[in-house]
């Protein structure tokens, strides 16, 4: 198993909130495409819902609103490494607004595996990681543009 881990790319997670517990399924075929292309490998995909009283409940694919097959969710059955436990689901649920559902995705970045292996072989190790939300990038660009316009004569 440790040899497999040495060959892995970086592993990330994300929690995607669906307001009002409404999932259209539009993104799921794109997720399948990322897997089919070998860009990512899904390690875990779980769903939770936060009730009005704040209770977080794990959902099964069959519990989701709408026809399971219309979302194409059946391809995700069994996509669980069991790395996410109840505490993880509750922590993810804390980020949700009451009445909303979320998908929690843990995935390996297979596209980065050769790079990560080379770094490990050279003795390097990741000491920090992060993600910049698109909204933060847009706000930064808007602020920069506003500052540039403020410096120009009219």
Coordinates of N, CA, C and O in Angstrom, one line a residue:
X1 N 0.8 -1.2 0.0 CA 0.0 0.0 0.0 C 0.9 1.3 0.0 O 0.5 2.2 -0.6
X2 N 2.0 1.3 0.7 CA 2.8 2.5 0.8 C 3.4 2.8 -0.6 O 3.6 4.0 -0.9
X3 N 3.7 1.7 -1.4 CA 4.2 2.0 -2.8 C 3.1 2.7 -3.6 O 3.4 3.6 -4.4
X4 N 1.8 2.3 -3.4 CA 0.7 3.0 -4.1 C 0.6 4.4 -3.7 O 0.4 5.3 -4.5
X5 N 0.8 4.7 -2.4 CA 0.7 6.1 -1.9 C 1.9 6.9 -2.5 O 1.7 8.1 -2.9
X6 N 3.0 6.3 -2.6 CA 4.2 7.0 -3.2 C 3.9 7.4 -4.6 O 4.5 8.4 -5.1
X7 N 3.1 6.7 -5.3 CA 2.8 6.9 -6.7 C 1.7 7.9 -6.9 O 1.4 8.3 -8.1
X8 N 1.0 8.2 -5.9 CA -0.2 9.0 -6.0 C 0.1 10.5 -6.3 O 1.1 11.0 -5.9
X9 N -0.9 11.1 -6.9 CA -0.8 12.6 -7.0 C -1.4 13.2 -5.8 O -1.9 12.5 -4.9
X10 N -1.4 14.5 -5.7 CA -1.9 15.2 -4.5 C -3.4 14.9 -4.4 O -4.1 14.7 -5.4
X11 N -3.9 14.8 -3.2 CA -5.3 14.5 -2.9 C -5.9 15.8 -2.3 O -5.4 16.4 -1.4
X12 N -7.1 16.1 -2.9 CA -7.8 17.3 -2.5 C -9.2 16.9 -2.1 O -9.7 15.8 -2.4
X13 N -9.9 17.8 -1.5 CA -11.4 17.6 -1.2 C -12.1 18.9 -1.5 O -11.5 20.0 -1.5
X14 N -13.4 18.8 -1.7 CA -14.2 20.0 -1.8 C -15.6 19.7 -1.3 O -16.0 18.5 -1.4
X15 N -16.2 20.7 -0.9 CA -17.6 20.6 -0.4 C -18.4 21.6 -1.3 O -18.1 22.8 -1.3
X16 N -19.4 21.0 -2.0 CA -20.2 21.9 -2.9 C -21.6 21.9 -2.3 O -22.3 20.9 -2.1
X17 N -22.1 23.1 -2.0 CA -23.4 23.3 -1.4 C -24.4 23.5 -2.5 O -24.2 24.2 -3.5
X18 N -25.6 22.8 -2.3 CA -26.7 23.0 -3.2 C -27.9 23.6 -2.4 O -28.5 23.0 -1.6
X19 N -28.1 24.9 -2.7 CA -29.1 25.7 -2.0 C -30.5 25.0 -2.2 O -30.8 24.6 -3.3
X20 N -31.2 24.9 -1.1 CA -32.6 24.4 -1.1 C -32.6 22.9 -1.5 O -33.6 22.4 -1.9
X21 N -31.4 22.2 -1.3 CA -31.3 20.8 -1.6 C -31.6 20.5 -3.1 O -32.2 19.4 -3.4
X22 N -31.4 21.5 -4.0 CA -31.7 21.3 -5.4 C -30.4 21.0 -6.2 O -29.5 21.8 -6.3
X23 N -30.4 19.8 -6.7 CA -29.3 19.4 -7.6 C -29.8 19.2 -9.0 O -30.8 18.4 -9.2
X24 N -29.2 19.8 -9.9 CA -29.7 19.7 -11.3 C -29.0 18.5 -12.0 O -29.5 18.0 -13.0
X25 N -27.8 18.1 -11.5 CA -27.1 17.0 -12.1 C -26.2 17.5 -13.3 O -25.5 16.7 -13.9
X26 N -26.2 18.8 -13.6 CA -25.5 19.3 -14.8 C -24.0 19.0 -14.7 O -23.3 18.7 -15.7
X27 N -23.4 19.1 -13.5 CA -22.0 18.9 -13.3 C -21.5 17.5 -13.3 O -20.4 17.2 -13.5
X28 N -22.4 16.6 -13.0 CA -22.0 15.2 -12.8 C -21.4 14.5 -14.0 O -20.4 13.8 -13.9
X29 N -21.9 14.8 -15.2 CA -21.3 14.2 -16.4 C -19.9 14.8 -16.6 O -19.0 14.1 -17.1
X30 N -19.6 16.0 -16.2 CA -18.3 16.6 -16.3 C -17.3 15.9 -15.3 O -16.2 15.7 -15.7
X31 N -17.8 15.6 -14.2 CA -17.0 14.8 -13.2 C -16.6 13.5 -13.7 O -15.5 13.0 -13.7
X32 N -17.6 12.8 -14.3 CA -17.3 11.5 -14.9 C -16.3 11.6 -16.0 O -15.4 10.8 -16.2
X33 N -16.4 12.7 -16.8 CA -15.4 12.9 -17.9 C -14.0 13.1 -17.3 O -13.0 12.6 -17.9
X34 N -13.9 13.8 -16.2 CA -12.5 14.0 -15.6 C -12.0 12.7 -15.2 O -10.8 12.5 -15.3
X35 N -12.8 11.8 -14.7 CA -12.4 10.5 -14.3 C -12.0 9.7 -15.5 O -10.9 9.0 -15.6
X36 N -12.9 9.7 -16.5 CA -12.6 8.9 -17.8 C -11.3 9.3 -18.5 O -10.6 8.5 -19.0
X37 N -11.0 10.6 -18.4 CA -9.7 11.1 -19.0 C -8.5 10.9 -18.1 O -7.4 11.1 -18.6
X38 N -8.7 10.3 -16.9 CA -7.6 10.1 -16.1 C -7.0 11.3 -15.4 O -5.9 11.3 -14.8
X39 N -7.8 12.4 -15.4 CA -7.3 13.6 -14.8 C -7.4 13.5 -13.2 O -6.5 14.0 -12.5
X40 N -8.5 12.9 -12.8 CA -8.7 12.7 -11.3 C -9.1 11.3 -11.1 O -9.6 10.6 -12.0
X41 N -9.0 10.9 -9.8 CA -9.5 9.6 -9.4 C -10.3 9.9 -8.1 O -9.8 10.5 -7.2
X42 N -11.6 9.5 -8.2 CA -12.5 9.7 -7.0 C -12.2 8.7 -5.9 O -12.2 7.5 -6.1
X43 N -11.8 9.2 -4.8 CA -11.5 8.4 -3.6 C -12.8 8.3 -2.7 O -13.0 7.2 -2.1
X44 N -13.6 9.3 -2.7 CA -14.8 9.3 -1.9 C -15.7 10.4 -2.4 O -15.3 11.5 -2.8
X45 N -17.0 10.1 -2.5 CA -18.1 11.0 -2.8 C -19.2 10.7 -1.9 O -19.8 9.6 -2.0
X46 N -19.6 11.7 -1.1 CA -20.6 11.5 -0.1 C -21.5 12.7 -0.2 O -21.1 13.8 -0.7
X47 N -22.8 12.6 0.2 CA -23.7 13.7 0.2 C -24.3 13.8 1.6 O -24.5 12.8 2.3
X48 N -24.5 15.1 2.0 CA -25.1 15.4 3.3 C -26.2 16.4 3.1 O -26.2 17.2 2.1
X49 N -27.1 16.5 4.1 CA -28.1 17.6 4.2 C -28.1 18.1 5.6 O -27.9 17.4 6.6
X50 N -28.3 19.4 5.6 CA -28.4 20.1 6.9 C -29.9 20.5 7.1 O -30.4 21.3 6.3
X51 N -30.5 20.0 8.2 CA -31.9 20.3 8.4 C -32.0 21.7 9.0 O -31.0 22.3 9.4
X52 N -33.3 22.2 9.1 CA -33.5 23.6 9.7 C -33.0 23.7 11.1 O -32.6 24.8 11.5
X53 N -33.0 22.6 11.8 CA -32.5 22.7 13.2 C -31.0 22.5 13.3 O -30.4 22.5 14.4
X54 N -30.3 22.4 12.2 CA -28.8 22.2 12.2 C -28.3 20.8 12.2 O -27.1 20.6 12.1
X55 N -29.2 19.8 12.2 CA -28.8 18.4 12.2 C -28.3 18.1 10.8 O -28.9 18.4 9.8
X56 N -27.1 17.5 10.8 CA -26.5 17.0 9.5 C -26.7 15.5 9.4 O -26.4 14.7 10.2
X57 N -27.3 15.2 8.2 CA -27.6 13.8 7.9 C -26.9 13.4 6.6 O -26.9 14.1 5.6
X58 N -26.3 12.2 6.7 CA -25.6 11.6 5.5 C -26.7 11.1 4.6 O -27.7 10.5 5.1
X59 N -26.6 11.3 3.3 CA -27.5 10.8 2.3 C -26.9 9.8 1.4 O -25.7 9.8 1.1
X60 N -27.7 8.8 1.0 CA -27.3 7.8 0.1 C -27.8 8.4 -1.3 O -28.6 9.2 -1.4
X61 N -27.2 7.9 -2.3 CA -27.5 8.3 -3.7 C -29.0 8.2 -3.9 O -29.7 9.0 -4.6
X62 N -29.6 7.1 -3.4 CA -31.0 6.9 -3.6 C -31.9 7.9 -2.8 O -33.1 8.0 -3.1
X63 N -31.3 8.6 -1.8 CA -32.1 9.5 -1.0 C -32.2 10.9 -1.7 O -33.0 11.7 -1.3
X64 N -31.4 11.1 -2.8 CA -31.4 12.4 -3.4 C -32.6 12.7 -4.2 O -33.2 11.8 -4.8
X65 N -33.1 14.0 -4.2 CA -34.2 14.4 -4.9 C -34.1 14.1 -6.4 O -33.0 14.2 -7.0
X66 N -35.1 13.8 -7.1 CA -35.1 13.6 -8.5 C -34.8 12.1 -8.8 O -34.5 11.3 -7.9
X67 N -34.9 11.8 -10.1 CA -34.6 10.5 -10.5 C -33.1 10.3 -10.6 O -32.4 11.0 -11.3
X68 N -32.6 9.3 -9.8 CA -31.2 9.1 -9.7 C -30.6 8.9 -11.1 O -29.5 9.5 -11.3
X69 N -31.2 8.2 -12.0 CA -30.6 8.0 -13.3 C -30.6 9.3 -14.2 O -29.8 9.4 -15.0
X70 N -31.5 10.2 -13.9 CA -31.5 11.5 -14.7 C -30.3 12.3 -14.3 O -29.8 13.1 -15.1
X71 N -29.7 12.1 -13.1 CA -28.5 12.8 -12.8 C -27.2 12.0 -13.2 O -26.1 12.5 -13.2
X72 N -27.4 10.8 -13.5 CA -26.3 9.9 -13.9 C -25.5 9.5 -12.6 O -24.3 9.2 -12.7
X73 N -26.1 9.6 -11.5 CA -25.4 9.3 -10.2 C -25.1 7.9 -10.0 O -24.2 7.5 -9.2
X74 N -25.8 7.0 -10.7 CA -25.6 5.6 -10.5 C -24.1 5.2 -10.8 O -23.6 4.2 -10.2
X75 N -23.4 5.9 -11.6 CA -22.0 5.6 -11.9 C -21.1 5.9 -10.7 O -20.0 5.4 -10.6
X76 N -21.6 6.6 -9.7 CA -20.8 7.0 -8.5 C -21.1 6.0 -7.4 O -20.4 6.1 -6.3
X77 N -22.0 5.0 -7.6 CA -22.3 4.0 -6.5 C -21.0 3.3 -6.2 O -20.3 2.9 -7.1
X78 N -20.7 3.2 -5.0 CA -19.4 2.5 -4.6 C -18.2 3.3 -4.6 O -17.1 2.9 -4.3
X79 N -18.3 4.6 -4.9 CA -17.2 5.5 -4.9 C -16.9 6.0 -3.5 O -17.1 7.2 -3.2
X80 N -16.5 5.1 -2.7 CA -16.2 5.4 -1.3 C -15.1 4.6 -0.8 O -15.1 3.3 -0.9
X81 N -14.1 5.3 -0.4 CA -12.9 4.6 0.2 C -13.1 4.4 1.7 O -12.2 3.9 2.4
X82 N -14.2 5.0 2.2 CA -14.5 5.0 3.7 C -13.5 5.9 4.4 O -13.4 5.7 5.6
X83 N -12.9 6.8 3.7 CA -12.0 7.7 4.4 C -12.8 8.8 5.2 O -12.3 9.3 6.2
X84 N -14.0 9.1 4.7 CA -14.8 10.1 5.4 C -15.7 9.4 6.4 O -16.4 8.5 6.1
X85 N -15.5 9.9 7.7 CA -16.3 9.3 8.7 C -17.4 10.3 9.1 O -17.5 11.4 8.5
X86 N -18.3 9.9 10.1 CA -19.4 10.8 10.5 C -18.9 12.2 10.9 O -19.5 13.2 10.6
X87 N -17.8 12.2 11.6 CA -17.2 13.5 12.1 C -16.9 14.4 10.9 O -17.1 15.6 10.9
X88 N -16.3 13.8 9.8 CA -16.0 14.6 8.6 C -17.3 15.1 8.0 O -17.3 16.3 7.5
X89 N -18.3 14.3 7.9 CA -19.6 14.7 7.3 C -20.2 15.8 8.1 O -20.7 16.8 7.5
X90 N -20.1 15.7 9.4 CA -20.7 16.8 10.3 C -19.9 18.1 10.1 O -20.5 19.2 10.1
X91 N -18.6 18.0 10.0 CA -17.8 19.2 9.8 C -18.1 19.8 8.5 O -18.2 21.0 8.4
X92 N -18.2 19.0 7.5 CA -18.6 19.6 6.2 C -20.0 20.2 6.3 O -20.3 21.3 5.7
X93 N -20.9 19.6 7.0 CA -22.3 20.1 7.2 C -22.3 21.4 7.9 O -23.2 22.3 7.7
X94 N -21.3 21.7 8.8 CA -21.2 23.0 9.5 C -21.0 24.1 8.5 O -21.4 25.3 8.9
X95 N -20.5 23.9 7.4 CA -20.3 25.0 6.4 C -21.6 25.3 5.6 O -21.6 26.3 4.9
X96 N -22.6 24.5 5.8 CA -23.9 24.6 5.0 C -24.9 25.5 5.7 O -24.9 25.6 7.0
X97 N -25.7 26.1 4.9 CA -26.9 26.8 5.5 C -27.9 25.8 5.7 O -28.1 24.8 5.0
X98 N -28.8 26.0 6.8 CA -29.9 25.1 7.0 C -30.8 24.9 5.8 O -31.0 25.9 5.1
X99 N -31.2 23.7 5.6 CA -32.1 23.4 4.4 C -31.3 23.1 3.2 O -32.0 22.8 2.1
X100 N -30.0 23.1 3.2 CA -29.2 22.9 2.0 C -28.5 21.5 2.1 O -28.3 20.9 3.1
X101 N -28.2 21.0 0.9 CA -27.4 19.7 0.8 C -26.1 20.0 0.2 O -25.8 21.1 -0.3
X102 N -25.2 19.1 0.3 CA -23.8 19.2 -0.2 C -23.3 17.9 -0.7 O -23.7 16.8 -0.2
X103 N -22.4 18.0 -1.6 CA -21.6 16.9 -2.1 C -20.2 17.1 -1.5 O -19.7 18.2 -1.5
X104 N -19.6 16.0 -1.0 CA -18.3 16.1 -0.5 C -17.4 15.1 -1.3 O -17.7 13.9 -1.4
X105 N -16.5 15.7 -2.0 CA -15.7 14.9 -3.0 C -14.2 14.9 -2.5 O -13.6 16.0 -2.3
X106 N -13.6 13.7 -2.4 CA -12.2 13.6 -2.1 C -11.6 12.9 -3.4 O -12.2 11.9 -3.8
X107 N -10.6 13.5 -3.9 CA -10.1 13.0 -5.2 C -8.6 13.2 -5.3 O -8.0 14.1 -4.7
X108 N -8.0 12.3 -6.1 CA -6.6 12.3 -6.4 C -6.4 13.1 -7.7 O -7.1 12.8 -8.6
X109 N -5.5 14.0 -7.7 CA -5.1 14.7 -8.9 C -4.1 13.9 -9.7 O -2.9 14.0 -9.6
X110 N -4.6 13.0 -10.5 CA -3.8 12.1 -11.3 C -2.9 12.8 -12.3 O -1.8 12.3 -12.6
X111 N -3.3 13.9 -12.8 CA -2.5 14.7 -13.7 C -1.2 15.1 -13.1 O -0.2 15.3 -13.8
X112 N -1.2 15.3 -11.8 CA 0.0 15.8 -11.1 C 0.9 14.7 -10.5 O 1.9 14.9 -9.9
X113 N 0.4 13.4 -10.7 CA 1.2 12.3 -10.1 C 2.6 12.2 -10.5 O 3.5 12.0 -9.6
X114 N 3.0 12.3 -11.8 CA 4.4 12.2 -12.2 C 5.2 13.3 -11.5 O 6.3 13.1 -11.1
X115 N 4.7 14.5 -11.5 CA 5.4 15.6 -10.9 C 5.6 15.4 -9.4 O 6.7 15.6 -8.8
X116 N 4.5 14.9 -8.7 CA 4.6 14.6 -7.3 C 5.6 13.5 -7.0 O 6.4 13.6 -6.0
X117 N 5.6 12.5 -7.8 CA 6.6 11.4 -7.6 C 8.0 11.9 -7.7 O 8.9 11.6 -6.9
X118 N 8.3 12.8 -8.7 CA 9.6 13.3 -8.9 C 10.0 14.2 -7.7 O 11.2 14.1 -7.3
X119 N 9.1 14.9 -7.2 CA 9.4 15.7 -6.0 C 9.7 14.8 -4.8 O 10.7 15.1 -4.1
X120 N 8.9 13.8 -4.6 CA 9.2 12.9 -3.5 C 10.5 12.2 -3.6 O 11.3 12.1 -2.7
X121 N 10.9 11.8 -4.9 CA 12.2 11.1 -5.1 C 13.3 12.0 -4.7 O 14.4 11.6 -4.3
X122 N 13.1 13.3 -5.0 CA 14.2 14.3 -4.7 C 14.2 14.7 -3.2 O 15.0 15.6 -2.8
X123 N 13.3 14.2 -2.4 CA 13.3 14.5 -1.0 C 12.4 15.7 -0.7 O 12.3 16.1 0.5
X124 N 11.7 16.3 -1.7 CA 10.8 17.4 -1.4 C 9.6 17.0 -0.7 O 9.1 15.8 -0.9
X125 N 8.9 17.9 0.0 CA 7.6 17.6 0.6 C 6.8 18.8 0.6 O 7.3 20.0 0.7
X126 N 5.5 18.6 0.4 CA 4.6 19.8 0.4 C 4.4 20.3 1.8 O 4.1 19.5 2.7
X127 N 4.6 21.5 2.0 CA 4.4 22.1 3.3 C 3.2 23.0 3.5 O 2.9 23.4 4.6
X128 N 2.6 23.4 2.4 CA 1.4 24.2 2.4 C 0.7 24.0 1.1 O 1.2 23.7 0.1
X129 N -0.6 24.2 1.2 CA -1.5 24.1 0.0 C -2.7 25.0 0.2 O -3.0 25.3 1.4
X130 N -3.4 25.4 -0.8 CA -4.5 26.2 -0.6 C -5.2 26.4 -2.0 O -4.8 26.0 -3.0
X131 N -6.4 27.0 -1.9 CA -7.2 27.3 -3.1 C -7.7 28.7 -3.0 O -8.1 29.1 -1.9
X132 N -7.6 29.4 -4.1 CA -8.2 30.8 -4.1 C -9.5 30.7 -4.8 O -9.6 30.3 -6.0
X133 N -10.6 31.1 -4.1 CA -11.9 31.1 -4.7 C -12.0 32.0 -5.9 O -11.4 33.1 -5.8
X134 N -12.8 31.7 -6.9 CA -12.9 32.5 -8.1 C -13.4 33.9 -7.7 O -13.0 34.9 -8.2
X135 N -14.4 33.9 -6.7 CA -14.9 35.2 -6.3 C -13.8 36.1 -5.7 O -13.8 37.4 -5.9
X136 N -12.8 35.6 -5.0 CA -11.7 36.4 -4.5 C -10.9 36.9 -5.6 O -10.4 38.1 -5.6
X137 N -10.6 36.1 -6.6 CA -9.9 36.6 -7.8 C -10.6 37.7 -8.5 O -9.9 38.7 -8.9
X138 N -11.9 37.5 -8.7 CA -12.6 38.6 -9.4 C -12.6 39.9 -8.6 O -12.5 41.0 -9.2
X139 N -12.8 39.8 -7.3 CA -12.8 41.0 -6.4 C -11.4 41.6 -6.5 O -11.3 42.9 -6.6
X140 N -10.3 40.9 -6.5 CA -9.0 41.4 -6.6 C -8.8 42.1 -7.9 O -8.2 43.2 -8.0
X141 N -9.2 41.5 -9.0 CA -9.1 42.1 -10.4 C -9.9 43.4 -10.5 O -9.5 44.4 -11.0
X142 N -11.2 43.4 -9.9 CA -12.0 44.6 -9.9 C -11.4 45.7 -9.1 O -11.4 46.9 -9.5
X143 N -10.8 45.4 -8.0 CA -10.1 46.4 -7.1 C -8.9 47.0 -7.9 O -8.7 48.2 -7.8
X144 N -8.2 46.1 -8.5 CA -7.0 46.6 -9.3 C -7.4 47.5 -10.5 O -6.8 48.5 -10.7
X145 N -8.5 47.1 -11.1 CA -9.1 47.9 -12.2 C -9.6 49.3 -11.7 O -9.3 50.3 -12.3
X146 N -10.3 49.3 -10.6 CA -10.8 50.5 -10.0 C -9.6 51.4 -9.6 O -9.7 52.6 -9.8
X147 N -8.6 50.9 -9.1 CA -7.4 51.7 -8.7 C -6.7 52.3 -9.9 O -6.3 53.4 -9.9
X148 N -6.6 51.5 -11.0 CA -6.0 52.0 -12.2 C -6.9 53.1 -12.8 O -6.3 54.1 -13.3
X149 N -8.2 52.9 -12.8 CA -9.1 54.0 -13.4 C -9.1 55.2 -12.5 O -9.2 56.3 -13.0
X150 N -8.9 55.0 -11.2 CA -8.8 56.2 -10.3 C -7.6 57.0 -10.5 O -7.6 58.2 -10.3
X151 N -6.6 56.5 -11.1 CA -5.3 57.2 -11.3 C -5.3 57.9 -12.7 O -4.4 58.6 -13.0
X152 N -6.3 57.6 -13.5 CA -6.3 58.2 -14.9 C -7.1 59.5 -14.9 O -8.2 59.6 -14.3
X153 N -6.6 60.5 -15.7 CA -7.4 61.7 -15.8 C -8.7 61.4 -16.6 O -8.6 60.6 -17.6
X154 N -9.8 62.1 -16.3 CA -11.0 61.9 -17.1 C -11.1 62.7 -18.3 O -10.6 63.8 -18.5

